[in-house]
Amino acid sequence: MAIRSAVATSLTLKLLQIALLYVCLASLVSGATLQSYHPLEAGSGIDQVPEDHYPQHQLSSWRRLSNRVIQKVLGYPESVKSLAGSSALRAGDGQPTRRLRTRYSDDIVLRFKCSTADEAWALSEACEVSPLLSLLPESLQDAHAPIMQDLDLAQAIYNSYPQTFSSSTRPHDNQLSKTNAASSNTDDTNIFFQNYQPLSVILPWMRLMASIFPTHVRMLNVGKTFEGREIPALKVGVHPTNSEKPLPPRRTIVVTGGIHAREWISTSSVNYLAYSLATQYGKSQLITGLIESFDWIFVPSINPDGYVYTWNEDRLWRKSRQPTPLRFCSGIDLDRSFGYHWDGAVTSDNPCSESFAGEEPFGAIETETFVDWVRNQTNHHNAEIVAFLDLHSYSQEVLYPYSYSCTASPPSLENLQELAMGLAKAMRLSSGHYYKVVSACEGNVMPISEKAPRKSSLPQGGGSALDWFYGEMGVRYAFQLKLRDTGSYGFLLPKEHIVPTGKEVLEAALHLAQHLRGDFDYLKTPGQGPSMISTKLRIPFGSESPQDSRKKPSRGERMRSSEGHIGGLDGRQKEEMSDQYDQWELRRRRRR
């Protein structure tokens, strides 16, 4: 009897846990938000952030309760650790810790405008020694401006971590909160996207996404890091199972972020895109169709080692953590270590450089294993990669190949430019933020004046993921999106931009997928979500719609006419966009 009673009690507790888990997961699917955290590595010297660092007042009592139950059932602690740190070392509410002050108090962030390769080289060399400005050529002595003029670097870094802030300590956030106050979507109150999240939070979140949506979401391992971590990814897609005929290669869209560790907004945006597609499947006709038409591979961070390092040690770290020939200079620039036109010899004598490409092509463990996974998918798993989006920050640019040279033109240049402009427009229609369209090599150089041409690129432009997917793998549409902002915060973009930037990337991804599927331009009513997006009715070329037999304006005219209705553009930017559309329309007519 005693044994039977003990077994019954144990089964009852197990069933109760399963029931609680089911209720919480159902709550999450219907819009509840998740607060699930794993502690970072032991001995890292990182102290806990108080439990109330999230604005719980925005959540209902049921949501707060479900969050706590999820924590208990899944075994997640109630607080998260970060470099921002120790309450014992805190200078005051919302103030940087002593550790941050010590590390960054004498630093300043400058943005330089380089218009030639010589200037770029001079800046690259001068950055490795001190004092910086005395070593620069005369043309760069005054070609710089400080970033975050109203905020010192230590404070900006502190603000980028999940923390509790009073409104008086961050006055510049009040304007941001007013800007976003009008939006009441679930995404805006989703606790996962209210802050940047460490890898120890992202991993269980990805596992949870795969367990909640098993019909169309899987968690994958797409590589390994030097420190032994897996490179996690989410695969979103639905395969037809009712066909007895051999299936054609499955068209696949790969979206990556975090190849440079400090670019947190890229990692958050990949997660936001994956979340949006996964949760809208079966609800939005458009997204359901796109998930059935394509496999989507989302890699939040190709550089997990570097990403963890930005949380534990140095918020502005860029490279991986792999050792180099110099013991005191670790890390390889992963976006310079791919094998297509690799030019690592340029930086081989300076492992301390932030652009150090390694000692050989694919010399970084991360790129080698990731490339092996990509090739394995295409060679042995019936996958055809039809598009590649690589998310970076910052600059607000849509870049197309090539990165290694400004003189070499990709074979499908006009198609790349056409679609790149469509991506930029989709992002601008989402938020009013202007994204410039240039080649990747030109994106490395900023002209001194707006009318001055971008003359040449940085010499270290080879070996990029963008060029490898386009040139080596033959991916027809490969783009690099440099996300917000244009220099006000740079890599330290405030958390209030996470959801708006994610929405911009979502619109770009939807436009890309519709273009690949052959849809006509889609119409989107401002303020409505993805499920409200619809496509135009297909009309044979040369025929007229029964509802409108009037002479239709050219596509370039339609694009230009929309400029007056879009905010966020000054006169120069509108004129520049209009010129770009005129050139695009002329090329289109010539092809016809």
mmCIF file with all atom_site columns, N, CA and C in Angstrom, residues 29 193 205-206 208-218 234-238 270-284 287-288 291 296 298 506 510 530:
data_model
loop_
_atom_site.group_PDB
_atom_site.id
_atom_site.type_symbol
_atom_site.label_atom_id
_atom_site.label_alt_id
_atom_site.label_comp_id
_atom_site.label_asym_id
_atom_site.label_entity_id
_atom_site.label_seq_id
_atom_site.pdbx_PDB_ins_code
_atom_site.Cartn_x
_atom_site.Cartn_y
_atom_site.Cartn_z
_atom_site.occupancy
_atom_site.B_iso_or_equiv
_atom_site.pdbx_formal_charge
_atom_site.auth_seq_id
_atom_site.auth_comp_id
_atom_site.auth_asym_id
_atom_site.auth_atom_id
_atom_site.pdbx_PDB_model_num
ATOM 1   N N  . VAL A 1 29  ? 1.387  30.925 -26.398 1.00 0.00 ? 29  VAL A N  1
ATOM 2   C CA . VAL A 1 29  ? 0.970  30.941 -27.797 1.00 0.00 ? 29  VAL A CA 1
ATOM 3   C C  . VAL A 1 29  ? -0.057 32.029 -28.035 1.00 0.00 ? 29  VAL A C  1
ATOM 4   N N  . PHE A 1 193 ? 11.331 40.513 -26.249 1.00 0.00 ? 193 PHE A N  1
ATOM 5   C CA . PHE A 1 193 ? 11.810 41.558 -27.140 1.00 0.00 ? 193 PHE A CA 1
ATOM 6   C C  . PHE A 1 193 ? 11.841 42.938 -26.486 1.00 0.00 ? 193 PHE A C  1
ATOM 7   N N  . TRP A 1 205 ? 14.834 29.767 -25.280 1.00 0.00 ? 205 TRP A N  1
ATOM 8   C CA . TRP A 1 205 ? 13.734 30.351 -26.056 1.00 0.00 ? 205 TRP A CA 1
ATOM 9   C C  . TRP A 1 205 ? 13.581 29.635 -27.397 1.00 0.00 ? 205 TRP A C  1
ATOM 10  N N  . MET A 1 206 ? 14.693 29.334 -28.054 1.00 0.00 ? 206 MET A N  1
ATOM 11  C CA . MET A 1 206 ? 14.639 28.621 -29.330 1.00 0.00 ? 206 MET A CA 1
ATOM 12  C C  . MET A 1 206 ? 14.092 27.213 -29.136 1.00 0.00 ? 206 MET A C  1
ATOM 13  N N  . LEU A 1 208 ? 12.054 26.282 -26.840 1.00 0.00 ? 208 LEU A N  1
ATOM 14  C CA . LEU A 1 208 ? 10.637 26.424 -26.543 1.00 0.00 ? 208 LEU A CA 1
ATOM 15  C C  . LEU A 1 208 ? 9.830  26.680 -27.818 1.00 0.00 ? 208 LEU A C  1
ATOM 16  N N  . MET A 1 209 ? 10.374 27.506 -28.717 1.00 0.00 ? 209 MET A N  1
ATOM 17  C CA . MET A 1 209 ? 9.698  27.754 -29.989 1.00 0.00 ? 209 MET A CA 1
ATOM 18  C C  . MET A 1 209 ? 9.520  26.446 -30.759 1.00 0.00 ? 209 MET A C  1
ATOM 19  N N  . ALA A 1 210 ? 10.558 25.616 -30.778 1.00 0.00 ? 210 ALA A N  1
ATOM 20  C CA . ALA A 1 210 ? 10.473 24.348 -31.489 1.00 0.00 ? 210 ALA A CA 1
ATOM 21  C C  . ALA A 1 210 ? 9.470  23.396 -30.839 1.00 0.00 ? 210 ALA A C  1
ATOM 22  N N  . SER A 1 211 ? 9.348  23.456 -29.508 1.00 0.00 ? 211 SER A N  1
ATOM 23  C CA . SER A 1 211 ? 8.418  22.555 -28.828 1.00 0.00 ? 211 SER A CA 1
ATOM 24  C C  . SER A 1 211 ? 6.976  23.040 -28.934 1.00 0.00 ? 211 SER A C  1
ATOM 25  N N  . ILE A 1 212 ? 6.773  24.348 -29.010 1.00 0.00 ? 212 ILE A N  1
ATOM 26  C CA . ILE A 1 212 ? 5.416  24.885 -29.117 1.00 0.00 ? 212 ILE A CA 1
ATOM 27  C C  . ILE A 1 212 ? 4.855  24.689 -30.517 1.00 0.00 ? 212 ILE A C  1
ATOM 28  N N  . PHE A 1 213 ? 5.707  24.828 -31.522 1.00 0.00 ? 213 PHE A N  1
ATOM 29  C CA . PHE A 1 213 ? 5.262  24.749 -32.917 1.00 0.00 ? 213 PHE A CA 1
ATOM 30  C C  . PHE A 1 213 ? 5.953  23.580 -33.632 1.00 0.00 ? 213 PHE A C  1
ATOM 31  N N  . PRO A 1 214 ? 5.717  22.356 -33.193 1.00 0.00 ? 214 PRO A N  1
ATOM 32  C CA . PRO A 1 214 ? 6.448  21.216 -33.778 1.00 0.00 ? 214 PRO A CA 1
ATOM 33  C C  . PRO A 1 214 ? 6.078  20.937 -35.230 1.00 0.00 ? 214 PRO A C  1
ATOM 34  N N  . THR A 1 215 ? 4.939  21.443 -35.697 1.00 0.00 ? 215 THR A N  1
ATOM 35  C CA . THR A 1 215 ? 4.522  21.161 -37.068 1.00 0.00 ? 215 THR A CA 1
ATOM 36  C C  . THR A 1 215 ? 5.356  21.903 -38.101 1.00 0.00 ? 215 THR A C  1
ATOM 37  N N  . HIS A 1 216 ? 5.954  23.045 -37.709 1.00 0.00 ? 216 HIS A N  1
ATOM 38  C CA . HIS A 1 216 ? 6.675  23.838 -38.711 1.00 0.00 ? 216 HIS A CA 1
ATOM 39  C C  . HIS A 1 216 ? 7.950  24.486 -38.192 1.00 0.00 ? 216 HIS A C  1
ATOM 40  N N  . VAL A 1 217 ? 8.374  24.173 -36.976 1.00 0.00 ? 217 VAL A N  1
ATOM 41  C CA . VAL A 1 217 ? 9.603  24.758 -36.422 1.00 0.00 ? 217 VAL A CA 1
ATOM 42  C C  . VAL A 1 217 ? 10.482 23.639 -35.875 1.00 0.00 ? 217 VAL A C  1
ATOM 43  N N  . ARG A 1 218 ? 11.761 23.665 -36.254 1.00 0.00 ? 218 ARG A N  1
ATOM 44  C CA . ARG A 1 218 ? 12.751 22.724 -35.720 1.00 0.00 ? 218 ARG A CA 1
ATOM 45  C C  . ARG A 1 218 ? 13.981 23.493 -35.295 1.00 0.00 ? 218 ARG A C  1
ATOM 46  N N  . LEU A 1 234 ? 17.028 28.029 -36.077 1.00 0.00 ? 234 LEU A N  1
ATOM 47  C CA . LEU A 1 234 ? 15.646 27.578 -36.179 1.00 0.00 ? 234 LEU A CA 1
ATOM 48  C C  . LEU A 1 234 ? 15.298 27.386 -37.649 1.00 0.00 ? 234 LEU A C  1
ATOM 49  N N  . LYS A 1 235 ? 14.681 26.277 -37.961 1.00 0.00 ? 235 LYS A N  1
ATOM 50  C CA . LYS A 1 235 ? 14.208 26.013 -39.315 1.00 0.00 ? 235 LYS A CA 1
ATOM 51  C C  . LYS A 1 235 ? 12.684 26.089 -39.302 1.00 0.00 ? 235 LYS A C  1
ATOM 52  N N  . VAL A 1 236 ? 12.131 26.987 -40.112 1.00 0.00 ? 236 VAL A N  1
ATOM 53  C CA . VAL A 1 236 ? 10.689 27.178 -40.197 1.00 0.00 ? 236 VAL A CA 1
ATOM 54  C C  . VAL A 1 236 ? 10.261 26.782 -41.605 1.00 0.00 ? 236 VAL A C  1
ATOM 55  N N  . GLY A 1 237 ? 9.408  25.804 -41.720 1.00 0.00 ? 237 GLY A N  1
ATOM 56  C CA . GLY A 1 237 ? 8.963  25.347 -43.026 1.00 0.00 ? 237 GLY A CA 1
ATOM 57  C C  . GLY A 1 237 ? 8.048  24.151 -42.897 1.00 0.00 ? 237 GLY A C  1
ATOM 58  N N  . VAL A 1 238 ? 7.225  23.936 -43.930 1.00 0.00 ? 238 VAL A N  1
ATOM 59  C CA . VAL A 1 238 ? 6.290  22.818 -43.967 1.00 0.00 ? 238 VAL A CA 1
ATOM 60  C C  . VAL A 1 238 ? 6.498  22.081 -45.277 1.00 0.00 ? 238 VAL A C  1
ATOM 61  N N  . VAL A 1 270 ? 16.945 38.775 -36.088 1.00 0.00 ? 270 VAL A N  1
ATOM 62  C CA . VAL A 1 270 ? 16.771 37.410 -36.592 1.00 0.00 ? 270 VAL A CA 1
ATOM 63  C C  . VAL A 1 270 ? 15.744 36.671 -35.742 1.00 0.00 ? 270 VAL A C  1
ATOM 64  N N  . ASN A 1 271 ? 15.840 36.818 -34.430 1.00 0.00 ? 271 ASN A N  1
ATOM 65  C CA . ASN A 1 271 ? 14.877 36.171 -33.543 1.00 0.00 ? 271 ASN A CA 1
ATOM 66  C C  . ASN A 1 271 ? 13.470 36.708 -33.764 1.00 0.00 ? 271 ASN A C  1
ATOM 67  N N  . TYR A 1 272 ? 13.364 38.012 -33.956 1.00 0.00 ? 272 TYR A N  1
ATOM 68  C CA . TYR A 1 272 ? 12.047 38.614 -34.177 1.00 0.00 ? 272 TYR A CA 1
ATOM 69  C C  . TYR A 1 272 ? 11.429 38.083 -35.467 1.00 0.00 ? 272 TYR A C  1
ATOM 70  N N  . LEU A 1 273 ? 12.232 37.961 -36.509 1.00 0.00 ? 273 LEU A N  1
ATOM 71  C CA . LEU A 1 273 ? 11.734 37.452 -37.783 1.00 0.00 ? 273 LEU A CA 1
ATOM 72  C C  . LEU A 1 273 ? 11.269 36.007 -37.648 1.00 0.00 ? 273 LEU A C  1
ATOM 73  N N  . ALA A 1 274 ? 12.068 35.180 -36.967 1.00 0.00 ? 274 ALA A N  1
ATOM 74  C CA . ALA A 1 274 ? 11.680 33.779 -36.754 1.00 0.00 ? 274 ALA A CA 1
ATOM 75  C C  . ALA A 1 274 ? 10.388 33.687 -35.948 1.00 0.00 ? 274 ALA A C  1
ATOM 76  N N  . TYR A 1 275 ? 10.288 34.492 -34.909 1.00 0.00 ? 275 TYR A N  1
ATOM 77  C CA . TYR A 1 275 ? 9.094  34.498 -34.067 1.00 0.00 ? 275 TYR A CA 1
ATOM 78  C C  . TYR A 1 275 ? 7.863  34.909 -34.862 1.00 0.00 ? 275 TYR A C  1
ATOM 79  N N  . SER A 1 276 ? 8.006  35.943 -35.687 1.00 0.00 ? 276 SER A N  1
ATOM 80  C CA . SER A 1 276 ? 6.867  36.461 -36.443 1.00 0.00 ? 276 SER A CA 1
ATOM 81  C C  . SER A 1 276 ? 6.340  35.427 -37.429 1.00 0.00 ? 276 SER A C  1
ATOM 82  N N  . LEU A 1 277 ? 7.231  34.744 -38.119 1.00 0.00 ? 277 LEU A N  1
ATOM 83  C CA . LEU A 1 277 ? 6.783  33.742 -39.078 1.00 0.00 ? 277 LEU A CA 1
ATOM 84  C C  . LEU A 1 277 ? 6.171  32.537 -38.367 1.00 0.00 ? 277 LEU A C  1
ATOM 85  N N  . ALA A 1 278 ? 6.834  32.083 -37.308 1.00 0.00 ? 278 ALA A N  1
ATOM 86  C CA . ALA A 1 278 ? 6.352  30.890 -36.612 1.00 0.00 ? 278 ALA A CA 1
ATOM 87  C C  . ALA A 1 278 ? 4.974  31.099 -36.005 1.00 0.00 ? 278 ALA A C  1
ATOM 88  N N  . THR A 1 279 ? 4.756  32.255 -35.413 1.00 0.00 ? 279 THR A N  1
ATOM 89  C CA . THR A 1 279 ? 3.489  32.498 -34.722 1.00 0.00 ? 279 THR A CA 1
ATOM 90  C C  . THR A 1 279 ? 2.366  32.899 -35.662 1.00 0.00 ? 279 THR A C  1
ATOM 91  N N  . GLN A 1 280 ? 2.692  33.335 -36.882 1.00 0.00 ? 280 GLN A N  1
ATOM 92  C CA . GLN A 1 280 ? 1.654  33.740 -37.830 1.00 0.00 ? 280 GLN A CA 1
ATOM 93  C C  . GLN A 1 280 ? 1.253  32.613 -38.772 1.00 0.00 ? 280 GLN A C  1
ATOM 94  N N  . TYR A 1 281 ? 1.938  31.479 -38.690 1.00 0.00 ? 281 TYR A N  1
ATOM 95  C CA . TYR A 1 281 ? 1.574  30.354 -39.548 1.00 0.00 ? 281 TYR A CA 1
ATOM 96  C C  . TYR A 1 281 ? 0.174  29.869 -39.186 1.00 0.00 ? 281 TYR A C  1
ATOM 97  N N  . GLY A 1 282 ? -0.673 29.762 -40.202 1.00 0.00 ? 282 GLY A N  1
ATOM 98  C CA . GLY A 1 282 ? -2.058 29.369 -39.975 1.00 0.00 ? 282 GLY A CA 1
ATOM 99  C C  . GLY A 1 282 ? -2.963 30.536 -39.661 1.00 0.00 ? 282 GLY A C  1
ATOM 100 N N  . LYS A 1 283 ? -2.414 31.704 -39.392 1.00 0.00 ? 283 LYS A N  1
ATOM 101 C CA . LYS A 1 283 ? -3.212 32.904 -39.105 1.00 0.00 ? 283 LYS A CA 1
ATOM 102 C C  . LYS A 1 283 ? -3.172 33.887 -40.273 1.00 0.00 ? 283 LYS A C  1
ATOM 103 N N  . SER A 1 284 ? -1.995 34.096 -40.821 1.00 0.00 ? 284 SER A N  1
ATOM 104 C CA . SER A 1 284 ? -1.830 34.988 -41.961 1.00 0.00 ? 284 SER A CA 1
ATOM 105 C C  . SER A 1 284 ? -1.747 34.155 -43.233 1.00 0.00 ? 284 SER A C  1
ATOM 106 N N  . ILE A 1 287 ? 1.806  34.679 -44.884 1.00 0.00 ? 287 ILE A N  1
ATOM 107 C CA . ILE A 1 287 ? 2.928  34.005 -44.219 1.00 0.00 ? 287 ILE A CA 1
ATOM 108 C C  . ILE A 1 287 ? 2.772  32.494 -44.286 1.00 0.00 ? 287 ILE A C  1
ATOM 109 N N  . THR A 1 288 ? 1.561  31.996 -44.165 1.00 0.00 ? 288 THR A N  1
ATOM 110 C CA . THR A 1 288 ? 1.347  30.560 -44.302 1.00 0.00 ? 288 THR A CA 1
ATOM 111 C C  . THR A 1 288 ? 1.813  30.074 -45.670 1.00 0.00 ? 288 THR A C  1
ATOM 112 N N  . ILE A 1 291 ? 5.673  30.090 -45.851 1.00 0.00 ? 291 ILE A N  1
ATOM 113 C CA . ILE A 1 291 ? 6.291  28.991 -45.101 1.00 0.00 ? 291 ILE A CA 1
ATOM 114 C C  . ILE A 1 291 ? 6.121  27.675 -45.848 1.00 0.00 ? 291 ILE A C  1
ATOM 115 N N  . TRP A 1 296 ? 12.864 28.273 -44.177 1.00 0.00 ? 296 TRP A N  1
ATOM 116 C CA . TRP A 1 296 ? 13.557 29.438 -43.639 1.00 0.00 ? 296 TRP A CA 1
ATOM 117 C C  . TRP A 1 296 ? 14.535 28.968 -42.567 1.00 0.00 ? 296 TRP A C  1
ATOM 118 N N  . PHE A 1 298 ? 17.032 30.339 -39.709 1.00 0.00 ? 298 PHE A N  1
ATOM 119 C CA . PHE A 1 298 ? 17.356 31.531 -38.936 1.00 0.00 ? 298 PHE A CA 1
ATOM 120 C C  . PHE A 1 298 ? 18.518 31.223 -37.990 1.00 0.00 ? 298 PHE A C  1
ATOM 121 N N  . LEU A 1 506 ? 11.229 42.262 -40.986 1.00 0.00 ? 506 LEU A N  1
ATOM 122 C CA . LEU A 1 506 ? 10.114 41.399 -41.380 1.00 0.00 ? 506 LEU A CA 1
ATOM 123 C C  . LEU A 1 506 ? 9.550  41.828 -42.727 1.00 0.00 ? 506 LEU A C  1
ATOM 124 N N  . LEU A 1 510 ? 9.526  39.581 -46.152 1.00 0.00 ? 510 LEU A N  1
ATOM 125 C CA . LEU A 1 510 ? 8.297  39.259 -46.864 1.00 0.00 ? 510 LEU A CA 1
ATOM 126 C C  . LEU A 1 510 ? 8.382  39.709 -48.319 1.00 0.00 ? 510 LEU A C  1
ATOM 127 N N  . PRO A 1 530 ? 1.395  41.657 -40.379 1.00 0.00 ? 530 PRO A N  1
ATOM 128 C CA . PRO A 1 530 ? 1.671  40.823 -41.543 1.00 0.00 ? 530 PRO A CA 1
ATOM 129 C C  . PRO A 1 530 ? 0.439  40.094 -42.063 1.00 0.00 ? 530 PRO A C  1
#
